[in-house]
Coordinates of C-alpha atoms in Angstrom, one line a residue:
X195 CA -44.8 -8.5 58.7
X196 CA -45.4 -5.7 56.8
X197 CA -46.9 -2.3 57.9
X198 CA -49.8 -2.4 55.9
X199 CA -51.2 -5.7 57.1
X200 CA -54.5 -5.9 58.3
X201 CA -55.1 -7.5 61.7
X202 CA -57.7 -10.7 60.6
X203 CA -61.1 -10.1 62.8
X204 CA -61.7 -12.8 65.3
X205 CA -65.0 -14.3 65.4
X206 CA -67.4 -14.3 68.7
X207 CA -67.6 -17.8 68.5
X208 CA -63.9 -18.9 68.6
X209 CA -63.3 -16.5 71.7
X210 CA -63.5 -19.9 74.8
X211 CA -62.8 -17.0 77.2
X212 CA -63.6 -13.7 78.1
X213 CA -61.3 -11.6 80.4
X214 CA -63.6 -8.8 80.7
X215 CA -67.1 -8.1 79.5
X216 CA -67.7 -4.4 80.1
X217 CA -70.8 -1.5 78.3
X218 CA -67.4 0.1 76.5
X219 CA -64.0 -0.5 75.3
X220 CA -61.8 2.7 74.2
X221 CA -58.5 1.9 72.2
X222 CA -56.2 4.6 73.1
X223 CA -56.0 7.6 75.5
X224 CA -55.5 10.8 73.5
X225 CA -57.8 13.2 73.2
X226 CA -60.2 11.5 70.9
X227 CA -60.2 8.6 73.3
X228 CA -60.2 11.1 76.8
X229 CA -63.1 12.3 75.6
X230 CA -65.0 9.3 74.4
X231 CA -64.2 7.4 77.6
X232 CA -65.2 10.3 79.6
X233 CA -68.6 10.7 78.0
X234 CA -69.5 7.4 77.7
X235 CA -69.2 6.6 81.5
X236 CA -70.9 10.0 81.9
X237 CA -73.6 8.5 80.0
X238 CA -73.9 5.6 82.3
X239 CA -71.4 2.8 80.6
X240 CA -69.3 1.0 82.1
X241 CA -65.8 2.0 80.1
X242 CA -62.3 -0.2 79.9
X243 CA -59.2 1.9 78.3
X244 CA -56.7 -0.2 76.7
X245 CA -53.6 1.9 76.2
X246 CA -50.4 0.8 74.5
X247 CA -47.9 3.2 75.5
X248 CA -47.3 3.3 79.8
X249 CA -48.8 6.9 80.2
X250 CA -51.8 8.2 78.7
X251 CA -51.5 11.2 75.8
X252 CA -50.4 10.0 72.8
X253 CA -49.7 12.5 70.1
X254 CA -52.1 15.0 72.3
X255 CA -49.4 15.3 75.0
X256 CA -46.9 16.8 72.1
X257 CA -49.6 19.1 70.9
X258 CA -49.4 22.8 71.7
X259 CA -53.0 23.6 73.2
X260 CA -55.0 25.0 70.2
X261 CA -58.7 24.4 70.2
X262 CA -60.7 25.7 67.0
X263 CA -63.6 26.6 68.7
X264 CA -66.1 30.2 68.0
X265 CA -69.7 30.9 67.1
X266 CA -69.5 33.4 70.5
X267 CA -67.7 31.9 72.9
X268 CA -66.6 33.2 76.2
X269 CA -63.1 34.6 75.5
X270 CA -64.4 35.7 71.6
X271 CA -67.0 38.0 73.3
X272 CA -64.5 38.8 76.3
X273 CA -62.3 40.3 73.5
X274 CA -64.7 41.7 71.4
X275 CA -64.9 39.3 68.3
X276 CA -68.3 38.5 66.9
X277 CA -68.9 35.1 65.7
X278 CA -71.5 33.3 65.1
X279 CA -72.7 29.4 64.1
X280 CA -73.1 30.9 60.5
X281 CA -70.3 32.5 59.6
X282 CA -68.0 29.5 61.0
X283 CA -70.4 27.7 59.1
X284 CA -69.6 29.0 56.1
X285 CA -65.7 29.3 57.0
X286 CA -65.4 25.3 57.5
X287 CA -67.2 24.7 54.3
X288 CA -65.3 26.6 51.9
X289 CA -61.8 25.3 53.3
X290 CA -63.1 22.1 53.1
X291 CA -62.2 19.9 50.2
X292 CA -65.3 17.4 50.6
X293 CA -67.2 18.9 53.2
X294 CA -69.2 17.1 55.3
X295 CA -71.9 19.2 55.7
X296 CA -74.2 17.7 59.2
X297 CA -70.3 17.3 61.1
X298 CA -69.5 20.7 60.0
X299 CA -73.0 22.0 61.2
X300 CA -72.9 20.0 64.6
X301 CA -69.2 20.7 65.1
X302 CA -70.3 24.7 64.9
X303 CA -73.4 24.7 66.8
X304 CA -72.2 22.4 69.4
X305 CA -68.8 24.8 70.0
X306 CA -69.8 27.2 72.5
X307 CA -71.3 24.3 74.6
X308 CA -68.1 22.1 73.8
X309 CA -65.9 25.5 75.0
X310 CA -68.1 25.6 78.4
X311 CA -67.8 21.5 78.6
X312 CA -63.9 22.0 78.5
X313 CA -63.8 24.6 81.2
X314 CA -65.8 22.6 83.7
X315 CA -63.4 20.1 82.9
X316 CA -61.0 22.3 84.3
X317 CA -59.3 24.5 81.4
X318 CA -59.3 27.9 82.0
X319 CA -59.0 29.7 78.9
X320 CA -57.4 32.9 79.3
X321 CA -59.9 35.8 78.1
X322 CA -57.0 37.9 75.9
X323 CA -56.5 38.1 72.3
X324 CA -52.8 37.8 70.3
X325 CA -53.2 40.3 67.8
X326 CA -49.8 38.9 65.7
X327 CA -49.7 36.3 62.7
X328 CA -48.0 33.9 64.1
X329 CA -47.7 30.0 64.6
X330 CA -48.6 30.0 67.9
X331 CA -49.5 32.6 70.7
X332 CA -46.0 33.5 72.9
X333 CA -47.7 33.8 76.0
X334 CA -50.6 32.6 77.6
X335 CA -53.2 34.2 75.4
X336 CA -56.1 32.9 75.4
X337 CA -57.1 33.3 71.6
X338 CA -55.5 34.5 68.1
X339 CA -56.5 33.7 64.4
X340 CA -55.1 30.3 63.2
X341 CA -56.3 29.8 59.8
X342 CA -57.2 31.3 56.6
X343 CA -60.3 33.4 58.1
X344 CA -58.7 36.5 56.8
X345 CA -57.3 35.2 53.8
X346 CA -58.5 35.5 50.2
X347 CA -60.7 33.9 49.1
X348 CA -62.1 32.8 52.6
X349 CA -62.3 36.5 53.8
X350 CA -64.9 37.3 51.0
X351 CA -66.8 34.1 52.2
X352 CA -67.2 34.5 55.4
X353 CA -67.0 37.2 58.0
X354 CA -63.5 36.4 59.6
X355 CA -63.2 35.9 62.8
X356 CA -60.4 34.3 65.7
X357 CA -61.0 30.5 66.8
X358 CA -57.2 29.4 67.6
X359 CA -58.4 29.4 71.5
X360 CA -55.2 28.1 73.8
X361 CA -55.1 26.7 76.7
X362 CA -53.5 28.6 79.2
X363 CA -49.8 27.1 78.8
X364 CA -46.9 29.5 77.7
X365 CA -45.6 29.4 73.9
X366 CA -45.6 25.8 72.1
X367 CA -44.4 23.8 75.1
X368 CA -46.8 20.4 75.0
X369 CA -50.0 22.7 76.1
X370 CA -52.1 20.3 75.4
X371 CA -50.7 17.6 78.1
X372 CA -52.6 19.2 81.0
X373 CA -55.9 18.9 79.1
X374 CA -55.1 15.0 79.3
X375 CA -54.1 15.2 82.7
X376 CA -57.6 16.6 83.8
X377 CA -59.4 13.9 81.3
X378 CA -58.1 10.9 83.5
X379 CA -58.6 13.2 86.3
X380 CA -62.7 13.0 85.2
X381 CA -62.3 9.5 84.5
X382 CA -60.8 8.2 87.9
X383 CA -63.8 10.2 89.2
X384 CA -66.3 8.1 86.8
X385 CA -64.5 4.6 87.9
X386 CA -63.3 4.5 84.0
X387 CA -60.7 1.4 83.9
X388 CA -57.4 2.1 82.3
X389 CA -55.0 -0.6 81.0
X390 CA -51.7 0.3 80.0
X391 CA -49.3 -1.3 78.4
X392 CA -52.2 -3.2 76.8
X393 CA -52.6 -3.0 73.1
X394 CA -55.7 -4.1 71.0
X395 CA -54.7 -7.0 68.2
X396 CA -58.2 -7.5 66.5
X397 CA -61.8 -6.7 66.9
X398 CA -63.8 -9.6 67.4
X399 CA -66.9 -10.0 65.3
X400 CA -70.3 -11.8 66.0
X401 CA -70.5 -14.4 63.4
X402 CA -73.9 -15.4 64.5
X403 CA -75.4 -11.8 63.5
X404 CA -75.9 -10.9 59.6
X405 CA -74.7 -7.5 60.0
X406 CA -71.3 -8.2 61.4
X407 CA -71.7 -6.4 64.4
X408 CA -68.3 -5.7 66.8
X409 CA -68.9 -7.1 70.1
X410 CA -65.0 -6.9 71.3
X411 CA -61.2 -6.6 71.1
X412 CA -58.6 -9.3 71.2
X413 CA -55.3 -7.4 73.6
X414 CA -52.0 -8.4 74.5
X415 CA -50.3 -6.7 77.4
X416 CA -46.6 -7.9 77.4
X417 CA -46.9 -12.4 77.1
X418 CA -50.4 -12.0 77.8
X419 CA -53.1 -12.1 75.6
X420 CA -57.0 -12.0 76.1
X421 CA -60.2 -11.1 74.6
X422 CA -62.9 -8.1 76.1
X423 CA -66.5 -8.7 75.1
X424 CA -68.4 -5.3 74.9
X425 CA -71.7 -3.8 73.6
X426 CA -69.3 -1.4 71.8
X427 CA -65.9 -0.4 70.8
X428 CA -64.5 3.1 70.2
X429 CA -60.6 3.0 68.1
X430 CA -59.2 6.4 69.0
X431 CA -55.5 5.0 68.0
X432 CA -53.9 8.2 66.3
X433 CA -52.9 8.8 62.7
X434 CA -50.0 6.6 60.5
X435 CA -47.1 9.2 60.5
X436 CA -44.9 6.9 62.3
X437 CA -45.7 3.7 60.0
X438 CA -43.1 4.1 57.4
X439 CA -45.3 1.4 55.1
X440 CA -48.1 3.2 55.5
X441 CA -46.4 6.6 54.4
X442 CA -44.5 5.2 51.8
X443 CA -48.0 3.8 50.1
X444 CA -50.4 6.8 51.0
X445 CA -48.6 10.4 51.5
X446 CA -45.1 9.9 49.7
X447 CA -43.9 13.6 50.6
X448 CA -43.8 12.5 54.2
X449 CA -41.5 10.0 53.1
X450 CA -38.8 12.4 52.1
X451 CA -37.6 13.5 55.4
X452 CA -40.2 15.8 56.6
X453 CA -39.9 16.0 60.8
X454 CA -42.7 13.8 62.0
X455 CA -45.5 15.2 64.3
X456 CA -46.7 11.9 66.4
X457 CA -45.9 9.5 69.0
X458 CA -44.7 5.8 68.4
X459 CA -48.1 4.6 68.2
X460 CA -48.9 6.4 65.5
X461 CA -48.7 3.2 63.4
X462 CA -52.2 3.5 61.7
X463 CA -53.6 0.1 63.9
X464 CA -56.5 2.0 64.5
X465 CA -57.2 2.6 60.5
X466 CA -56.0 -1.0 60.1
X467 CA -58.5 -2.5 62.9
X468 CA -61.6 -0.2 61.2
X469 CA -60.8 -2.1 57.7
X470 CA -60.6 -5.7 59.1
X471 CA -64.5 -5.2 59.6
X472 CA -65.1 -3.7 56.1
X473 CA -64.5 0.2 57.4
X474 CA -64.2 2.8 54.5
X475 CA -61.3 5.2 54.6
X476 CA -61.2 8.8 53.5
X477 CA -58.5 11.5 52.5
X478 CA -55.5 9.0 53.3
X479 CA -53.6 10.4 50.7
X480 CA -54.0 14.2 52.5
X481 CA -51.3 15.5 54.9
X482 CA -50.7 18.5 57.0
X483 CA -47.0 19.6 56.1
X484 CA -45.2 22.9 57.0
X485 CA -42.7 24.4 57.2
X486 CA -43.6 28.4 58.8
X487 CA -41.8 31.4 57.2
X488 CA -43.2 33.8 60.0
X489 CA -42.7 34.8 62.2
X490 CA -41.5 38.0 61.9
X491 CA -44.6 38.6 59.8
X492 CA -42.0 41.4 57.5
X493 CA -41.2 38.4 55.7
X494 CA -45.1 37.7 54.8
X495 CA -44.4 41.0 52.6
X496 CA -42.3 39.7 49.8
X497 CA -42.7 37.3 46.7
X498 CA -43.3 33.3 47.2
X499 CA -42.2 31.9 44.2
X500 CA -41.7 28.3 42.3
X501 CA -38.6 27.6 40.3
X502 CA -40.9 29.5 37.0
X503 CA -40.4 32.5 39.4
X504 CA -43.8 32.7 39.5
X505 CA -46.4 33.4 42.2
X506 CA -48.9 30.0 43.3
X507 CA -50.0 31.0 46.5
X508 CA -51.3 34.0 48.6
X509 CA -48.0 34.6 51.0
X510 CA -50.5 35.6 54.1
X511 CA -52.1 32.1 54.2
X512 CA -51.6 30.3 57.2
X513 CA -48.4 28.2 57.0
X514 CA -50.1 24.7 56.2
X515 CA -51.8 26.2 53.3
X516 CA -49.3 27.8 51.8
X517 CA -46.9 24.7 52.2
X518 CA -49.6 22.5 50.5
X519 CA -49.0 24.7 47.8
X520 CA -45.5 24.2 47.7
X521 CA -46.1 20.8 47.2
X522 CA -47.9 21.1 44.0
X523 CA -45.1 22.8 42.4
X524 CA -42.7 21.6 40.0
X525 CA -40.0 19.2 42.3
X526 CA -42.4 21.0 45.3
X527 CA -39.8 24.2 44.4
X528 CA -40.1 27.2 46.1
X529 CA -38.6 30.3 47.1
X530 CA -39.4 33.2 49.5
X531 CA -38.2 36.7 47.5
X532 CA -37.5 40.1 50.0
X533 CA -35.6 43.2 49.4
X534 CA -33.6 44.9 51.7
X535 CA -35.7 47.0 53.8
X536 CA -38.3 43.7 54.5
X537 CA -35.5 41.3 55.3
X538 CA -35.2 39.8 58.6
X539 CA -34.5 36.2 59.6
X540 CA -36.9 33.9 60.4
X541 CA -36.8 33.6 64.6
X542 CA -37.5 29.7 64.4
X543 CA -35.5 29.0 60.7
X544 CA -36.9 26.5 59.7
X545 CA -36.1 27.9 55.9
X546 CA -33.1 28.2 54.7
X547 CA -31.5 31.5 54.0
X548 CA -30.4 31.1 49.8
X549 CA -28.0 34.4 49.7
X550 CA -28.6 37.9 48.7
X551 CA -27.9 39.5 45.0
X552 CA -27.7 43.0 43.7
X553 CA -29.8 43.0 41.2
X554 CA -33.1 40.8 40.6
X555 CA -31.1 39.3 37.4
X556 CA -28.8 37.8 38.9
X557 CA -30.8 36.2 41.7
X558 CA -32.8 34.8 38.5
X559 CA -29.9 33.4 37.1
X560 CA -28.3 32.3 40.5
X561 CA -31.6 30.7 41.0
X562 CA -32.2 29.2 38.1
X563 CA -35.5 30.7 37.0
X564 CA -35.8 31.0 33.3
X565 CA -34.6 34.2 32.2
X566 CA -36.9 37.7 32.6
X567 CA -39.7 35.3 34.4
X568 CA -38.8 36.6 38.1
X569 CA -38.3 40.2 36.7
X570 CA -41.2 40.3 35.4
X571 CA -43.5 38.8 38.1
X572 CA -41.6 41.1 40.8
X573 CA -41.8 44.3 38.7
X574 CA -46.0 43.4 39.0
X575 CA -45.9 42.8 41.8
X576 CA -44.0 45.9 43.2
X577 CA -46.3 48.3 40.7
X578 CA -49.3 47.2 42.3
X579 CA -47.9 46.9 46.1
X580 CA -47.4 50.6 45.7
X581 CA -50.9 51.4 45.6
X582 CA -52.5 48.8 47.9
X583 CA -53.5 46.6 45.4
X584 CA -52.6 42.4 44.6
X585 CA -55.1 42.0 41.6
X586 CA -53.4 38.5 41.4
X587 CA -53.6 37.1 44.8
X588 CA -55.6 39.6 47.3
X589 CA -53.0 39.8 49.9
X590 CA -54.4 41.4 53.2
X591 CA -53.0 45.4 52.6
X592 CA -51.0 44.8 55.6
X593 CA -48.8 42.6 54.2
X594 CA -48.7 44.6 50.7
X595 CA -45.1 46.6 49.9
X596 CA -43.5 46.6 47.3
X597 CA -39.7 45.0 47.4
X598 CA -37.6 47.1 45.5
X599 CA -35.1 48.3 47.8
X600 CA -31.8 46.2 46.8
X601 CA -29.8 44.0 47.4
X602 CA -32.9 40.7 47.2
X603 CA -32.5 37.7 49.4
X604 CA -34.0 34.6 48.8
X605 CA -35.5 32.0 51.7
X606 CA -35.7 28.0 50.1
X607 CA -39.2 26.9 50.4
X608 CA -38.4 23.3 48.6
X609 CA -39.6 20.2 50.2
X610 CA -35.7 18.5 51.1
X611 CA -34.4 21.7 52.0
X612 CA -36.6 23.5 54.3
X613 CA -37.5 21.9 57.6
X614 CA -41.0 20.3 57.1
X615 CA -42.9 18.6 59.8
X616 CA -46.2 16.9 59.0
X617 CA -48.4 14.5 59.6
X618 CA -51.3 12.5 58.4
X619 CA -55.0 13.5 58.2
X620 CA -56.7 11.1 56.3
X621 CA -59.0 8.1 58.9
X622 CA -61.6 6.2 58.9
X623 CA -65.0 7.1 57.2
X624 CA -67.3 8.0 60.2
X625 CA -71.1 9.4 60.7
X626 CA -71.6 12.9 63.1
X627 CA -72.0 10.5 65.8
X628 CA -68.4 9.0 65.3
X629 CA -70.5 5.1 63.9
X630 CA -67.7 3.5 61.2
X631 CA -68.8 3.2 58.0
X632 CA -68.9 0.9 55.3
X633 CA -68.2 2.0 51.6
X634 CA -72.2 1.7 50.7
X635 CA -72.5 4.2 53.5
X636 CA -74.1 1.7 56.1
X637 CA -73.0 1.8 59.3
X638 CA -70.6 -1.3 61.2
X639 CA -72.8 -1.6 64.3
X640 CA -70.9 -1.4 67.8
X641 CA -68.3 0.4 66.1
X642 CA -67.1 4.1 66.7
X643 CA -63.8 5.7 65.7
X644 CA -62.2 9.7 67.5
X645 CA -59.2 11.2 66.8
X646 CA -56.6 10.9 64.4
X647 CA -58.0 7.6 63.3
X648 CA -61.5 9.4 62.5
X649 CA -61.7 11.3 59.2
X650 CA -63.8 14.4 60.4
X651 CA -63.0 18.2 59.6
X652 CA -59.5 17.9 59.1
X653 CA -59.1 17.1 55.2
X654 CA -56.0 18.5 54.1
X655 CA -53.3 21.3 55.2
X656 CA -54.7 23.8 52.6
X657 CA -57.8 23.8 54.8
X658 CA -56.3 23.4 58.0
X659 CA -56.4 25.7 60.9
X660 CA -54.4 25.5 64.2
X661 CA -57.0 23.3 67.0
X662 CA -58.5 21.8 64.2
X663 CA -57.6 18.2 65.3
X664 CA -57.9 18.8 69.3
X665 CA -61.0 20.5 69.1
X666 CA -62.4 17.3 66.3
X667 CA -61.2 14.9 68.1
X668 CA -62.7 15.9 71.9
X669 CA -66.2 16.9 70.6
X670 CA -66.3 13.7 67.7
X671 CA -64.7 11.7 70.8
X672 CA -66.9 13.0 73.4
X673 CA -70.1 12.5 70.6
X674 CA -69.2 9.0 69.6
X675 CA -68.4 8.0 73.8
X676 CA -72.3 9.4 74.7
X677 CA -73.6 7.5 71.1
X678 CA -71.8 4.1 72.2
X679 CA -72.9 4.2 75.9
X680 CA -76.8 5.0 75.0
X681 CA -76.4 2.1 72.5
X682 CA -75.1 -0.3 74.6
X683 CA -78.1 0.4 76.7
X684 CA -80.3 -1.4 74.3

């Protein structure tokens, strides 16, 4: 059985049994699916979890804790940042590559109420700010920038300000797990049903309807297999990193040895469920990939270049963006340039430390970069560094100095020798209210899709910001749990 084989849709009709016939069936228990069971038995539905794996989390229980959250929330105003539902507005729409303009306008006026609905949930988000560019705050800090807001051209867009907001867990260490932890809290306390060890095999279908409504899941828990009728079904089943099929066919560079960011489900069932009822599918050929050069953020003041030894990228993006544009290089080449004065190593090296040179020449020629091309672009580069100024690429002044204090040392940026991890963005084409859709647009009635499986406001790395896919996926899951339980009502 391959990995791209879609699960054939059972019909209503050929079901003799039901096991269960419950208001609401989630598939999976991340934080897409937390949230959407939550909601939806807040809303009054009676709600059935089927969860593969024996512990809820999924890939949310790996993440770090990063919520992109702003328009004036608590711990922005505690710390003296202005935002507003405008200017984050603006901020999601220019990253975006296909915008979807009502999800990015509900996602930004819904945020502050979606920050207040997480903390009577139980997270107490620190009120401190992390003033540093880095991947992710050290401490407990409750917020720090995590995307492009200050980077060119998005800082001439919109007025930049910090959304990264953490939950209160030291450094990178699985944050994000104790946010699960209170969701089945809530859910115990709404008499939400959990299976685990139960995974969904099909959706079933209502042949006697014209519009192909969903009206349940097929499971199998161990030798034991059964069918749930519901009014509606939410697939909150995670991304495809781990389904080397699906990788292979849709985002290649993963398939050449990047680390992996997911859990073993991360097969793409979800995806595969959505299309066995006609679901579209959107940016499945997008990826987040990176590979951070900072911290220290010294290093963010030298020269990224490609194997033309020229400049592609502005090198204060945040590290997802300017990875993605590693990727578009020639043999995704790339190397990270520094004199002497700027050079420290990497505290998590992830990139691989080349050697250092004397002269800029021979680096070129050790490098292979056609001859006077490197010269060249680091003698403009250094001219203009001097005075403040990056005509070419509008680094922040911060990060603006020139390198010409010898010896150089070069970094490898290239995809194969640095230590990528990624994963997959691309999902299933949904409406703000998390509905599946159809490629015409219409909608697959008593179907919803949260999460990883959901195409929402994560497009691409380039775009990307730290919390993008926890704060999606808990305010999509949490719209598309209250949508399915009012519907189910009719």
């Amino acid at each position: 059985m391959s990995g791209l084989d879609i699960p054939a849709a059972v019909k209503a009709s050929d079901v003799s049994q039901w096991s269960d016939e419950v208001d609401v069936v989630v598939i999976g228990f991340g934080i897409g699916g937390g949230c959407a069971a939550v909601s939806a038995a807040a809303a009054g539905a009676r709600v059935l979890v089927l969860e593969r794996a024996a512990a809820a989390g999924g890939t949310t229980s790996m993440a770090g804790g990063h919520f992109y959250l702003g328009g004036g929330t608590a711990v922005q105003q505690a710390t003296g940042h202005s935002d507003s539902v405008e200017e984050m507005y603006k901020y999601l729409v220019a990253v975006s590559r296909d915008p979807e303009l009502d999800k990015i306008r509900a996602y930004c006026e819904g945020s502050v109420e979606h920050f207040n609905w997480l903390e009577e949930l139980g997270v107490a988000f620190e009120r401190s700010y992390y003033p540093e560019k880095a991947v992710i705050q050290p401490n407990t800090e409750g917020l720090m920038f995590t995307g492009n807001e200050k980077v060119w051209p998005f800082k001439n867009m919109a007025v930049p300000a910090p959304r990264g907001h953490k939950v209160p867990v030291p450094g990178d260490t699985q944050g994000a797990a104790m946010v699960i932890e209170l969701l089945l809290k809530r859910a115990a306390e709404l008499d939400v049903q959990i299976r685990y060890e139960t995974g969904a095999t099909n959706l079933v279908v209502d042949d006697a309807s014209p519009d192909g409504a969903v009206v349940g899941v097929s499971w199998k828990h161990f030798t034991e297999t059964g069918a749930i009728r519901a009014k509606a079904v939410v697939i909150a089943a995670g991304g495809f990193v781990m389904n080397p099929d699906m990788v292979a066919k849709f985002t290649p560079k993963l398939a050449e040895k990047p680390f992996v960011l997911g859990n073993s489900y991360d097969d793409g069932l979800g995806i595969r469920l959505g299309e066995s009822v006609g679901a579209a599918t959107k940016h499945m050929d997008q990826v987040f990939i990176t590979a951070p050069v900072y911290p220290p953020s010294t290093l963010l003041t030298g020269i990224i270049v490609n194997k033309d030894g020229k400049r592609f990228v502005t090198e204060d993006s945040y590290h997802s963006r300017t990875s993605g544009f590693v990727m578009d290089q020639p043999d995704s080449a790339a190397y990270l340039i520094v004199d002497e004065a700027h050079m420290q190593r990497p505290e998590i090296p992830l990139i691989t430390f080349i050697d250092g040179w004397e002269t800029v020449e021979e680096m070129e020629a050790a490098l292979g970069i056609p001859k006077g091309n490197l010269v060249e672009t680091l003698n403009n580069y250094n001219e203009h560094a001097a005075k403040g100024e990056d005509p070419d690429f509008h680094k922040q002044p911060e990060f603006l100095a020139p390198q010409d204090k010898g010896p150089w040392g070069a970094f490898d940026l290239t995809l194969g020798k640095a230590m990528y991890s990624g994963f997959t963005v691309g999902g299933l084409a949904t409406d703000v209210d998390g509905e599946v859709l159809r490629e015409d647009g219409s909608v697959i009635p008593g179907l919803y899709a949260a999460g990883a499986c959901a195409s929402n406001i994560a497009q691409d790395g380039k775009g990307y910001a730290s919390g993008t896919q926890l704060g999606e996926g808990s305010f999509f899951g949490r719209r598309a749990g209250t949508h399915a339980a009012t519907a189910a009502k009719h």
